[in-house]
Tab-separated table of C-alpha atoms in Angstrom:
chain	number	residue	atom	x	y	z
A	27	UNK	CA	-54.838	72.983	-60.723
A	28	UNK	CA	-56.445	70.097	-59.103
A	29	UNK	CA	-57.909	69.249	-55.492
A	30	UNK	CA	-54.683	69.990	-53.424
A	31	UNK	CA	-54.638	70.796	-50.185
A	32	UNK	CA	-52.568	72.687	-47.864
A	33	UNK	CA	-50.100	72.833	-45.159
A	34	UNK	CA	-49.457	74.225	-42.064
A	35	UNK	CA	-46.672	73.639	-40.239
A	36	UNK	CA	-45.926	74.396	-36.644
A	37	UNK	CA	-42.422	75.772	-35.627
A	38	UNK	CA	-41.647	74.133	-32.623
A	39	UNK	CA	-38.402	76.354	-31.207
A	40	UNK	CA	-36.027	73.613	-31.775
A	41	UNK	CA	-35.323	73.563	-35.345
A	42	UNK	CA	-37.846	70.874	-36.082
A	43	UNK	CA	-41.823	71.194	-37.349
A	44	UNK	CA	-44.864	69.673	-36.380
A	45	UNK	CA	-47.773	69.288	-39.484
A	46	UNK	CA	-51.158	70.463	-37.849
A	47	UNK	CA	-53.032	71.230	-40.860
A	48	UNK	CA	-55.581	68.961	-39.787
A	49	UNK	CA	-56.114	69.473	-36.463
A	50	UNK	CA	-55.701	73.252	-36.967
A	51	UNK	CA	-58.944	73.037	-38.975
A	52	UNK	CA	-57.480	74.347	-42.040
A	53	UNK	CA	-57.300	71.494	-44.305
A	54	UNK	CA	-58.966	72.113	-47.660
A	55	UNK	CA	-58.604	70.930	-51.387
A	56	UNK	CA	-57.868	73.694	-53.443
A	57	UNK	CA	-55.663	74.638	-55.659
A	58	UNK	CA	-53.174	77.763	-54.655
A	59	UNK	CA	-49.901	79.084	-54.596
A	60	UNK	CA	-50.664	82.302	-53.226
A	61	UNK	CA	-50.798	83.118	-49.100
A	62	UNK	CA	-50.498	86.137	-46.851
A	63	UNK	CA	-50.858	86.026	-42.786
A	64	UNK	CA	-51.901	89.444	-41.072
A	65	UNK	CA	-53.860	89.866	-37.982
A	66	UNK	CA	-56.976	91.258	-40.311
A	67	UNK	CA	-59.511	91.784	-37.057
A	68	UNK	CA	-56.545	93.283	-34.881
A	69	UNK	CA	-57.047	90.958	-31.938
A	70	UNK	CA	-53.162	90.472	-31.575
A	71	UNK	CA	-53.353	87.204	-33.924
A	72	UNK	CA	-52.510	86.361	-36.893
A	73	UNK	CA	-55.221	85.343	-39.331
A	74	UNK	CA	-54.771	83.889	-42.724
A	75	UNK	CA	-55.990	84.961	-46.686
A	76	UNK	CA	-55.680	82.464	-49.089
A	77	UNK	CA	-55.976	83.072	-52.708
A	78	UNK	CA	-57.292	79.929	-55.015
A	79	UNK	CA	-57.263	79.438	-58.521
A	80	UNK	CA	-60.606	78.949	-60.315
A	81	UNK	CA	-61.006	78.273	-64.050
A	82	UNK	CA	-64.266	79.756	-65.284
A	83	UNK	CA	-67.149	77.025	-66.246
A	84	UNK	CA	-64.330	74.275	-64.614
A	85	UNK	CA	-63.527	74.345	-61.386
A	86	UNK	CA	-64.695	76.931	-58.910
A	87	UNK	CA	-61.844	77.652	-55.888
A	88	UNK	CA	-63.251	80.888	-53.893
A	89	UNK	CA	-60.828	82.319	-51.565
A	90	UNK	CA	-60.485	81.761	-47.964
A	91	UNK	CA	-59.784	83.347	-44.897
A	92	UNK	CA	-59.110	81.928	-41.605
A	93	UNK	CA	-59.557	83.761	-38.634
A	94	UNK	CA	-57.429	82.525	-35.716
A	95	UNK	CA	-59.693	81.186	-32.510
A	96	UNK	CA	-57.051	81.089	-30.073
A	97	UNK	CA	-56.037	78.288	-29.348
A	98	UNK	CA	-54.260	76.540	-32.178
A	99	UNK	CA	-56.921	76.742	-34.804
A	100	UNK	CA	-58.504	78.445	-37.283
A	101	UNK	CA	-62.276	79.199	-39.184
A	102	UNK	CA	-63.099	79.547	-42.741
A	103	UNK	CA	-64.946	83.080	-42.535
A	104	UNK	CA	-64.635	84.739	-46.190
A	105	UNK	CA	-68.106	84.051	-47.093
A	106	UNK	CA	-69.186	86.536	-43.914
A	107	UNK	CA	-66.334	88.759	-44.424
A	108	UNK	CA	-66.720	89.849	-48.140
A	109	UNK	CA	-64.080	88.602	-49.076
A	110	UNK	CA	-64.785	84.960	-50.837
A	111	UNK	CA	-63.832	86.189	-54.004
A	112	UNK	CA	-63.402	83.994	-57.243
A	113	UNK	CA	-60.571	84.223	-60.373
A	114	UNK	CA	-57.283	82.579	-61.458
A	115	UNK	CA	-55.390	83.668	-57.982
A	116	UNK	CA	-51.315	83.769	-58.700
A	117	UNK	CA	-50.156	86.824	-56.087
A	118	UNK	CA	-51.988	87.994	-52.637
A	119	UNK	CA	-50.435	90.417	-50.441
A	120	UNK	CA	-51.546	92.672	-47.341
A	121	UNK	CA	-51.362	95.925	-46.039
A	122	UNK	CA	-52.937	99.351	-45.088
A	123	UNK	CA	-52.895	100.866	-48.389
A	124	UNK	CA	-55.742	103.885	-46.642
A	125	UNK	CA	-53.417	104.498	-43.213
A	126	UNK	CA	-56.171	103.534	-41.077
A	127	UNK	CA	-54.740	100.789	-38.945
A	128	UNK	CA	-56.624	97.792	-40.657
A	129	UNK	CA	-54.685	95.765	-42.902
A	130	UNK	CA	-56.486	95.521	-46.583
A	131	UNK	CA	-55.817	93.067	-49.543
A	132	UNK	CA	-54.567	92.702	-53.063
A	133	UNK	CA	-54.674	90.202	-55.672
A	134	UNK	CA	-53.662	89.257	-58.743
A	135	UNK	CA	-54.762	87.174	-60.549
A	136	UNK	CA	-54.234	85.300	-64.044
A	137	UNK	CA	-57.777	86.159	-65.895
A	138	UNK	CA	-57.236	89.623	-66.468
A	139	UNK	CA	-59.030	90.366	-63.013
A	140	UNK	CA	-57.350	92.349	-59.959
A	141	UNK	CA	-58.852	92.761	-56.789
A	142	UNK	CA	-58.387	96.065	-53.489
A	143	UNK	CA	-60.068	94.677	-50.972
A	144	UNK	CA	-60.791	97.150	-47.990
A	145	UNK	CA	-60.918	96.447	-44.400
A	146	UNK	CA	-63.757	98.384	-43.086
A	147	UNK	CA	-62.370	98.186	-39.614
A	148	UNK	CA	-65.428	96.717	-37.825
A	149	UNK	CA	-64.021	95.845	-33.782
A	150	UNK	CA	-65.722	92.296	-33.989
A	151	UNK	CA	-64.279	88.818	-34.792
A	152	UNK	CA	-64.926	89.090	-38.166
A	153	UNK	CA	-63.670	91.695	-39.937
A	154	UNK	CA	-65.797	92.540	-43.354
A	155	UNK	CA	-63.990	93.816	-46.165
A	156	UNK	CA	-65.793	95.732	-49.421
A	157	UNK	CA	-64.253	95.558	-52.817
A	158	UNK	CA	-62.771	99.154	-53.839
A	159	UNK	CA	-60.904	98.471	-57.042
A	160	UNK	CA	-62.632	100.166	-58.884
A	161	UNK	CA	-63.247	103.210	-57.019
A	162	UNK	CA	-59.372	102.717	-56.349
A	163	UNK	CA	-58.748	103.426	-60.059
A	164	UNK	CA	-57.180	99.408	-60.116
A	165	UNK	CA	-59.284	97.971	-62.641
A	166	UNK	CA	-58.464	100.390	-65.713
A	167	UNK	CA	-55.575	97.786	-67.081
A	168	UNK	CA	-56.884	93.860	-67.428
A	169	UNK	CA	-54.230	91.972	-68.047
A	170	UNK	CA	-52.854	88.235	-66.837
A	171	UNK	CA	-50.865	89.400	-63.190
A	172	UNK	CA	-48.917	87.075	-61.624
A	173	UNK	CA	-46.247	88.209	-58.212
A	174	UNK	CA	-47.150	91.776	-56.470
A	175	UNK	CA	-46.789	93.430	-53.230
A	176	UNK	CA	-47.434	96.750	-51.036
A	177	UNK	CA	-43.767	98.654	-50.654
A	178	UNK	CA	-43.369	102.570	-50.422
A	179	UNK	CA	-41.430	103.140	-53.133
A	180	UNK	CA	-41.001	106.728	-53.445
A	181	UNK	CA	-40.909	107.061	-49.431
A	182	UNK	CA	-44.236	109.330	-49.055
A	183	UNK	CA	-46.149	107.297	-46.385
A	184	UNK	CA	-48.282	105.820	-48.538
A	185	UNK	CA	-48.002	101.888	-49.346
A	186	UNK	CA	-47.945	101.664	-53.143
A	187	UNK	CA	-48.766	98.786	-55.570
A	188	UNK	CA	-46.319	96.504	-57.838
A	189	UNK	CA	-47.683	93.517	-59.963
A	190	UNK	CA	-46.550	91.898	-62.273
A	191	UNK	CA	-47.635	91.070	-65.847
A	192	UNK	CA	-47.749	87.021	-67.344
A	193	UNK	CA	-49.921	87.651	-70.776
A	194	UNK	CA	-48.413	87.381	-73.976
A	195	UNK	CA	-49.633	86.489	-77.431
A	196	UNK	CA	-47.118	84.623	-79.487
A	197	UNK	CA	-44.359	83.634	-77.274
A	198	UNK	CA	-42.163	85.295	-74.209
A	199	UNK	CA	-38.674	85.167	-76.097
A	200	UNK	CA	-40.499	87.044	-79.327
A	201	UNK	CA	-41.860	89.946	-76.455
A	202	UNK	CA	-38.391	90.015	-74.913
A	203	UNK	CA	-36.579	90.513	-77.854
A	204	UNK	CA	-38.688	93.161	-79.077
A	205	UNK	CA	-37.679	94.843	-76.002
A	206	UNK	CA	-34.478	94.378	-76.343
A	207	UNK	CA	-34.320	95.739	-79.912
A	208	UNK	CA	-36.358	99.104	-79.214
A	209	UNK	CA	-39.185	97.415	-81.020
A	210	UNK	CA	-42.894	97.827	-80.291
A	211	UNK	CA	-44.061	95.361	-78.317
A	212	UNK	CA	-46.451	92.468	-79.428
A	213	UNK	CA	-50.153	93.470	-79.363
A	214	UNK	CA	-51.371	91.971	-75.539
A	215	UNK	CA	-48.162	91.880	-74.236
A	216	UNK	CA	-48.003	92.457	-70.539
A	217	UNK	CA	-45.543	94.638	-68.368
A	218	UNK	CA	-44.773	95.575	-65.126
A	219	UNK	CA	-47.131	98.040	-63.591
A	220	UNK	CA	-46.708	100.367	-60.774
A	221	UNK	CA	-49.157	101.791	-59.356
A	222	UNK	CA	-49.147	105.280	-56.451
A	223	UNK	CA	-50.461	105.626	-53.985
A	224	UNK	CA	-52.510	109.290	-53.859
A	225	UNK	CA	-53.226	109.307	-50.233
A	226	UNK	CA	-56.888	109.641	-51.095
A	227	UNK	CA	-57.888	106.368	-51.427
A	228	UNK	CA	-57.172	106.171	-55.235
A	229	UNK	CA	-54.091	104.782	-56.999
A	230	UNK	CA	-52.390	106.236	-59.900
A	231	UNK	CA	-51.002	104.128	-62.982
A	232	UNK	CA	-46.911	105.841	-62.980
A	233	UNK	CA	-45.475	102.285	-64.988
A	234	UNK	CA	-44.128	104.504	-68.092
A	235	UNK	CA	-42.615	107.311	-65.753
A	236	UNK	CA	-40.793	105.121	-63.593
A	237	UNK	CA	-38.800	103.295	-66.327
A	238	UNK	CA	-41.265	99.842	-65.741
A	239	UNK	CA	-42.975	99.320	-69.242
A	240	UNK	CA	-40.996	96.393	-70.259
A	241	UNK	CA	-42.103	92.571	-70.141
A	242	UNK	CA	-40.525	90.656	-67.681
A	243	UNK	CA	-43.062	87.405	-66.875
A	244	UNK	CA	-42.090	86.839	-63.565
A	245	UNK	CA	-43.142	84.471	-60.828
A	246	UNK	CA	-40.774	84.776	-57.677
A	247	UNK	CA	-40.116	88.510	-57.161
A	248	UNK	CA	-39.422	90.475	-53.958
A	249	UNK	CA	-38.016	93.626	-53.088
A	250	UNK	CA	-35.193	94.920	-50.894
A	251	UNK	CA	-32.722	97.578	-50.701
A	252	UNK	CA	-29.192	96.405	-52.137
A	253	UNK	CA	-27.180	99.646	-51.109
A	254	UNK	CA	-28.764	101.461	-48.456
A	255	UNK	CA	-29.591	104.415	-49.752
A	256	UNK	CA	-33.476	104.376	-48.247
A	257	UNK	CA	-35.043	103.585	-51.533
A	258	UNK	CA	-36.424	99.890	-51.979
A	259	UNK	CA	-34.803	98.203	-54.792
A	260	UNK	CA	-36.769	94.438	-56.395
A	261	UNK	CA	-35.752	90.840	-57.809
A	262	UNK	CA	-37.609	89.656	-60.140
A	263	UNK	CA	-37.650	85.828	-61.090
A	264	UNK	CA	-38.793	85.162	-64.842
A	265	UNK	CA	-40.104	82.506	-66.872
A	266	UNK	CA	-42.766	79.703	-67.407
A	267	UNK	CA	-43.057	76.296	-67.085
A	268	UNK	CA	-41.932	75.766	-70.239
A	269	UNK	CA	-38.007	75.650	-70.548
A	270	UNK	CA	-38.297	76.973	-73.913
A	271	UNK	CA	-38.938	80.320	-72.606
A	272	UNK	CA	-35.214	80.840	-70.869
A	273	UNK	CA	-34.448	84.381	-70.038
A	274	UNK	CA	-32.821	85.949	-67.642
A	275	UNK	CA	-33.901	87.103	-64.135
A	276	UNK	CA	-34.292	91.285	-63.358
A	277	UNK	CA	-32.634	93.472	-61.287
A	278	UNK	CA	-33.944	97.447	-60.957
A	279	UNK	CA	-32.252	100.011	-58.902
A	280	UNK	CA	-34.968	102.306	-57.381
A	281	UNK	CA	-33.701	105.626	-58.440
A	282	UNK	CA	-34.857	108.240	-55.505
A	283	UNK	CA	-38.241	106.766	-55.412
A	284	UNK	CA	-38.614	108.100	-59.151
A	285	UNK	CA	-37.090	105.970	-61.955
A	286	UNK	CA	-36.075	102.118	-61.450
A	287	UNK	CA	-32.793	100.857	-63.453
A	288	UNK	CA	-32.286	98.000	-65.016
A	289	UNK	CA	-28.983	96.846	-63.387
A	290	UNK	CA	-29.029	92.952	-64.201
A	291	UNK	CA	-25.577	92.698	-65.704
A	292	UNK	CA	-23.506	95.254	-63.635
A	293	UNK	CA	-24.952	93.089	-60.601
A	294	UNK	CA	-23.909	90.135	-61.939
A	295	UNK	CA	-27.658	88.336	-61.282
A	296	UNK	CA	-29.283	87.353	-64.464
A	297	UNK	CA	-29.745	83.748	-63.912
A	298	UNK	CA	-30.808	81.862	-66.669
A	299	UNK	CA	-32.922	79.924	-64.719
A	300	UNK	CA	-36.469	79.831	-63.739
A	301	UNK	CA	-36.931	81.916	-61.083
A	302	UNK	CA	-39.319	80.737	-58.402
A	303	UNK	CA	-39.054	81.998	-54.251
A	304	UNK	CA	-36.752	85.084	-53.737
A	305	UNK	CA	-35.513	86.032	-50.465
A	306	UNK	CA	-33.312	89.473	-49.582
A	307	UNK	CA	-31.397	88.901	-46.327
A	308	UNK	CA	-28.006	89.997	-44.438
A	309	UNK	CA	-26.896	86.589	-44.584
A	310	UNK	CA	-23.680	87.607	-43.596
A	311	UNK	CA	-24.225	90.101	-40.869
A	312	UNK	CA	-21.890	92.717	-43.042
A	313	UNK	CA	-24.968	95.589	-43.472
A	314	UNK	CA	-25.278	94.707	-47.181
A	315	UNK	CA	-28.607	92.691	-48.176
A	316	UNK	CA	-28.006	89.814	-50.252
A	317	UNK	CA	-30.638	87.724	-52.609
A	318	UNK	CA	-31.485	83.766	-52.842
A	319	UNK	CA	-33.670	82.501	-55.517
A	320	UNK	CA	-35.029	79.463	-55.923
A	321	UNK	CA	-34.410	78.327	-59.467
A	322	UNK	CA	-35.608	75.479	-61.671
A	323	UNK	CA	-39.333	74.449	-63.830
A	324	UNK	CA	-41.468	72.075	-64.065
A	325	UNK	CA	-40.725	70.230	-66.793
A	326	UNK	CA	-38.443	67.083	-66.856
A	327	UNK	CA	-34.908	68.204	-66.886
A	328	UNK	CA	-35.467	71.976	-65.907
A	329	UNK	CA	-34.152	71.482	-61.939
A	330	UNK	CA	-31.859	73.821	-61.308
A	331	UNK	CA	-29.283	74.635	-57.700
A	332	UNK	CA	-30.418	77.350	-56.020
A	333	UNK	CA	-28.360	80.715	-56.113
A	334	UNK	CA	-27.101	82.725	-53.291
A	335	UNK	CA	-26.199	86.289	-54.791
A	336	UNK	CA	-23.856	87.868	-51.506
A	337	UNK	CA	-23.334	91.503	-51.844
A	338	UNK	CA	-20.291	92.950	-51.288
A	339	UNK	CA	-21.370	96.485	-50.912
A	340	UNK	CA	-21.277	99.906	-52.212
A	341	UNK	CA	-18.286	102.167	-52.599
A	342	UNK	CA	-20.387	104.983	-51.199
A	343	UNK	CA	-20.826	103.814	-47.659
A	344	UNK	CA	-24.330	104.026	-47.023
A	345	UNK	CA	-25.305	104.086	-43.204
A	346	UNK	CA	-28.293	101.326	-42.491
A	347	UNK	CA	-30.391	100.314	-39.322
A	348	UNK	CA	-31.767	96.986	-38.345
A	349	UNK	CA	-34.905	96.322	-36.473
A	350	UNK	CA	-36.393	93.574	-34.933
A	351	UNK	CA	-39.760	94.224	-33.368
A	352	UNK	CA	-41.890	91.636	-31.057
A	353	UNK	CA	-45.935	92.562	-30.380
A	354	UNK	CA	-47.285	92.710	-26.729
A	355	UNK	CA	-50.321	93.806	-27.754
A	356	UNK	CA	-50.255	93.520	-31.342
A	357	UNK	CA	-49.003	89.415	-32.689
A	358	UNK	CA	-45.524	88.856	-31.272
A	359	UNK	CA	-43.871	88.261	-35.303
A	360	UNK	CA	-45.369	92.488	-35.128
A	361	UNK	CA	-46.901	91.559	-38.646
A	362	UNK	CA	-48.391	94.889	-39.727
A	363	UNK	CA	-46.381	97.493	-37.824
A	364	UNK	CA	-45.110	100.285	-39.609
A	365	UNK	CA	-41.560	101.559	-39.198
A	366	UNK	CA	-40.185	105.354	-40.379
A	367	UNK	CA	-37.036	106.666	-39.684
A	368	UNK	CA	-36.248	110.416	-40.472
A	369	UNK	CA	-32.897	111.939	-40.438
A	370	UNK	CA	-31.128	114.664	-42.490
A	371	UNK	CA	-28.754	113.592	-45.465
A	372	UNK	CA	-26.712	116.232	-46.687
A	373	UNK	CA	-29.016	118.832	-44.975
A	374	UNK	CA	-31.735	117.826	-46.443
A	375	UNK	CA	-34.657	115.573	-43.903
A	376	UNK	CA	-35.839	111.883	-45.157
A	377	UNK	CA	-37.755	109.469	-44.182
A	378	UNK	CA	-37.742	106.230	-45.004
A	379	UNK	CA	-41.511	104.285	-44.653
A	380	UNK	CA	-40.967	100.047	-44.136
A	381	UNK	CA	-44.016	97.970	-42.927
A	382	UNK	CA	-43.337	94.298	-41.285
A	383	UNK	CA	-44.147	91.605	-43.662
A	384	UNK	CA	-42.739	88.653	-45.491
A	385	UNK	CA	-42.093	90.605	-48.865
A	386	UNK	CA	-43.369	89.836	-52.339
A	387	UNK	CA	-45.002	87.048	-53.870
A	388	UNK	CA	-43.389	83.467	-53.998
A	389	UNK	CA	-40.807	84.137	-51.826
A	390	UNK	CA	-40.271	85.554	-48.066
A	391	UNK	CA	-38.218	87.831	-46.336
A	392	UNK	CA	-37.005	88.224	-42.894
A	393	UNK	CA	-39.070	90.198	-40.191
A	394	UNK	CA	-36.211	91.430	-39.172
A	395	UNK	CA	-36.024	94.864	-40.944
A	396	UNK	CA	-33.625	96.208	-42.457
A	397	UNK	CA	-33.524	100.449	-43.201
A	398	UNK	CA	-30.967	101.671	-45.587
A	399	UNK	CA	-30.168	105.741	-44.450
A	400	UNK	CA	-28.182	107.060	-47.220
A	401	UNK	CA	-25.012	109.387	-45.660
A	402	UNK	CA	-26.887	109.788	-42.779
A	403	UNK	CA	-24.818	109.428	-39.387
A	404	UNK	CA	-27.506	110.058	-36.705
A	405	UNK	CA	-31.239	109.338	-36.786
A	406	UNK	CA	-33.665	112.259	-35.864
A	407	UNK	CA	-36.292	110.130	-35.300
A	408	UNK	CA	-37.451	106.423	-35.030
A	409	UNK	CA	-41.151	105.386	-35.060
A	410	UNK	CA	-42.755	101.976	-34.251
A	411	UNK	CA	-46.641	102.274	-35.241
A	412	UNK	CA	-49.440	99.898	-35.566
A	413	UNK	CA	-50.503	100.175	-39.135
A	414	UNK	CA	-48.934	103.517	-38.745
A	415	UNK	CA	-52.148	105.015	-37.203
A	416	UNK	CA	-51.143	105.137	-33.522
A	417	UNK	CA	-47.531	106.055	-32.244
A	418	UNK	CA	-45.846	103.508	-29.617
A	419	UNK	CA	-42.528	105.123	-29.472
A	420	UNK	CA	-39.673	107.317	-30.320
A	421	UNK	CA	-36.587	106.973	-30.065
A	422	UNK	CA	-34.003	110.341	-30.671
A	423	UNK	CA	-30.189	110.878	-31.634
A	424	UNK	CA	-29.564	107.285	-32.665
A	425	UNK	CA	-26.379	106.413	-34.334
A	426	UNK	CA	-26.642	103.975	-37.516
A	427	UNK	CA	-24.922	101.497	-38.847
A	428	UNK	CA	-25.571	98.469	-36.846
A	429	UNK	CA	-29.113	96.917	-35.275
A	430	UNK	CA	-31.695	97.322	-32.680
């Protein structure tokens, strides 16, 4: 909490960085730790939502977004836009939950509150947004959230919701151990929740179904897809500031876009550590998507190393594709743009859905996609589309394994 401000740094090409917070125009004192960029008007640059934290009857932070101008700076326009909202912000994330081609917003806050913001798709400078959560069917579980993100998890087309749970009543280790024991859990305990998509502009609670109805308190999460099999997998960095509350990081399998698994200790990746930023990348260049996590708290003696989980791969030789996509119309990082890939795996046709963006909450992952393809050898079909409303290309008869 507090007056802090922001920063901005420019990426000069060289390896270096330039701060232009303040002559970008962005400099403000407010406390956040939750960002997303997207080009929200589409005028082929990227604008960016900030999500502050407020404390009711303390310290009012509304959120912010900057539209870009052009030319190296940015304006403050949520008040105009609808989207200056106000709550204890921990997790924002974008993307075009409605298929439209206009990138909406989520977030999560710690106050119970959650917000679907839609982009109305207006063609002028500044886009307006109206709140839908309700109408989405968001608001029917208030509960402390913390990390979330938009990810197709069962591969339909339609961008689905995580978010995470941070509300407990007596103490994280009691709520974990309950868990662990087959016990009920302690009354206002939080959980995971996961929440699909119905293509209709509503979302649909499926947290029990898919295996998710377990506390996990986590702050840096992402999500990736550790063996290639098409279906995204997720990280998920637990803890509090207060070292007392040690448990381990979460690993879950995505199991055909139906049931997740918890596969922390086969995997080898329950650090004991806080879990902060979480990153998956081929930092190797083998095919196989390894994990870094930022570790460590905030209290004096909780700094941890960082971790660097490499991944040797599965036994069942899963066939992947890499893709790296710059803008010419669109903003060059291609922020937004929707990849699919169909292809038949043991006779049977797939798809596999993947938007451009950095990933989950408190961390960041590379724009450089990565597909996993299951036994697939050739791909039917590859598709490159602006918020997946208007086709730019196709590509047929592509052999996998290796990058575009």
């Amino acid at each position: 909490m507090g007056h802090q401000p922001k920063t901005l740094l420019r990426n000069n090409g060289d390896g270096s960085y330039t701060d232009v917070t303040v002559e970008s125009g962005i400099l403000s004192l407010n406390p956040s730790q939750a960002a997303v960029w997207a080009d929200f008007n589409n005028d082929g640059w990227l604008d960016l939502f900030i999500g502050n934290e407020s404390l009711p009857m303390q310290s009012v932070h509304p959120s912010e977004l900057w539209v870009n101008n052009h030319d190296g700076t940015f304006t403050n326009v949520a008040g105009q836009a609808g989207c200056e909202m106000i709550g204890f912000m921990k997790g924002v994330t974008a993307g075009d939950y409605d298929r439209d081609g206009w990138p909406d917003i989520f977030i999560s806050c710690r106050d119970g509150e959650k917000f679907l913001l839609r982009n109305k798709g207006e063609h002028t400078v500044i886009p307006h947004f109206e709140d839908v959560t309700h109408k989405a069917g968001l608001d029917k579980t208030p509960t402390y959230t913390f990390p979330t993100w938009f990810w197709d998890y069962n591969n339909d087309g339609w961008p689905d919701i995580f978010v995470c749970g941070y509300q407990y009543q007596t103490s994280m280790a009691v709520a974990i151990a309950a868990d662990a024991l087959g016990r009920p859990l302690p009354p206002g305990t939080s959980t995971m929740y996961l929440y699909r998509n119905n293509g209709d502009g509503t979302f649909t609670e499926v947290t029990a179904e898919s295996g998710l109805a377990k506390p996990v308190f986590s702050m840096g999460s992402n999500f990736g897809d550790i063996d290639n099999d098409g279906w995204p997998d997720m990280y998920l960095g637990t803890g509090n500031p207060d070292f007392s509350s040690l448990m381990p990081n979460k690993l879950y399998r995505n199991r055909n876009g139906q049931l997740f698994d918890d596969v922390t200790t086969q995997a080898r990746v329950g650090n004991l550590q806080k879990g902060h930023e979480v990153a998956f990348a081929d930092v190797n260049n083998d095919g196989n998507q390894d994990i870094f996590v930022e570790t460590g708290g905030a209290q004096p003696g909780d700094a941890y190393f960082s971790s660097l989980y490499i991944n040797p791969g599965q036994d069942e030789g899963n066939s992947w594709i890499g893709v790296q996509l710059e803008g010419v119309q669109s903003n060059r990082s291609a922020i937004g743009a929707g990849i699919a890939a169909s292809f038949h795996e043991n006779g049977v046709k797939r798809t596999v859905y993947m938007d451009v963006s950095c990933g989950g909450s408190f961390g960041g992952n590379p724009l450089r996609k990565q597909l996993g393809l299951g036994k697939a050898g050739v791909i039917d079909e590859l598709r490159i589309e602006p918020g997946r409303r208007r086709e730019l290309c196709r590509c047929s008869g592509m052999c996998v394994r290796g990058s575009l």
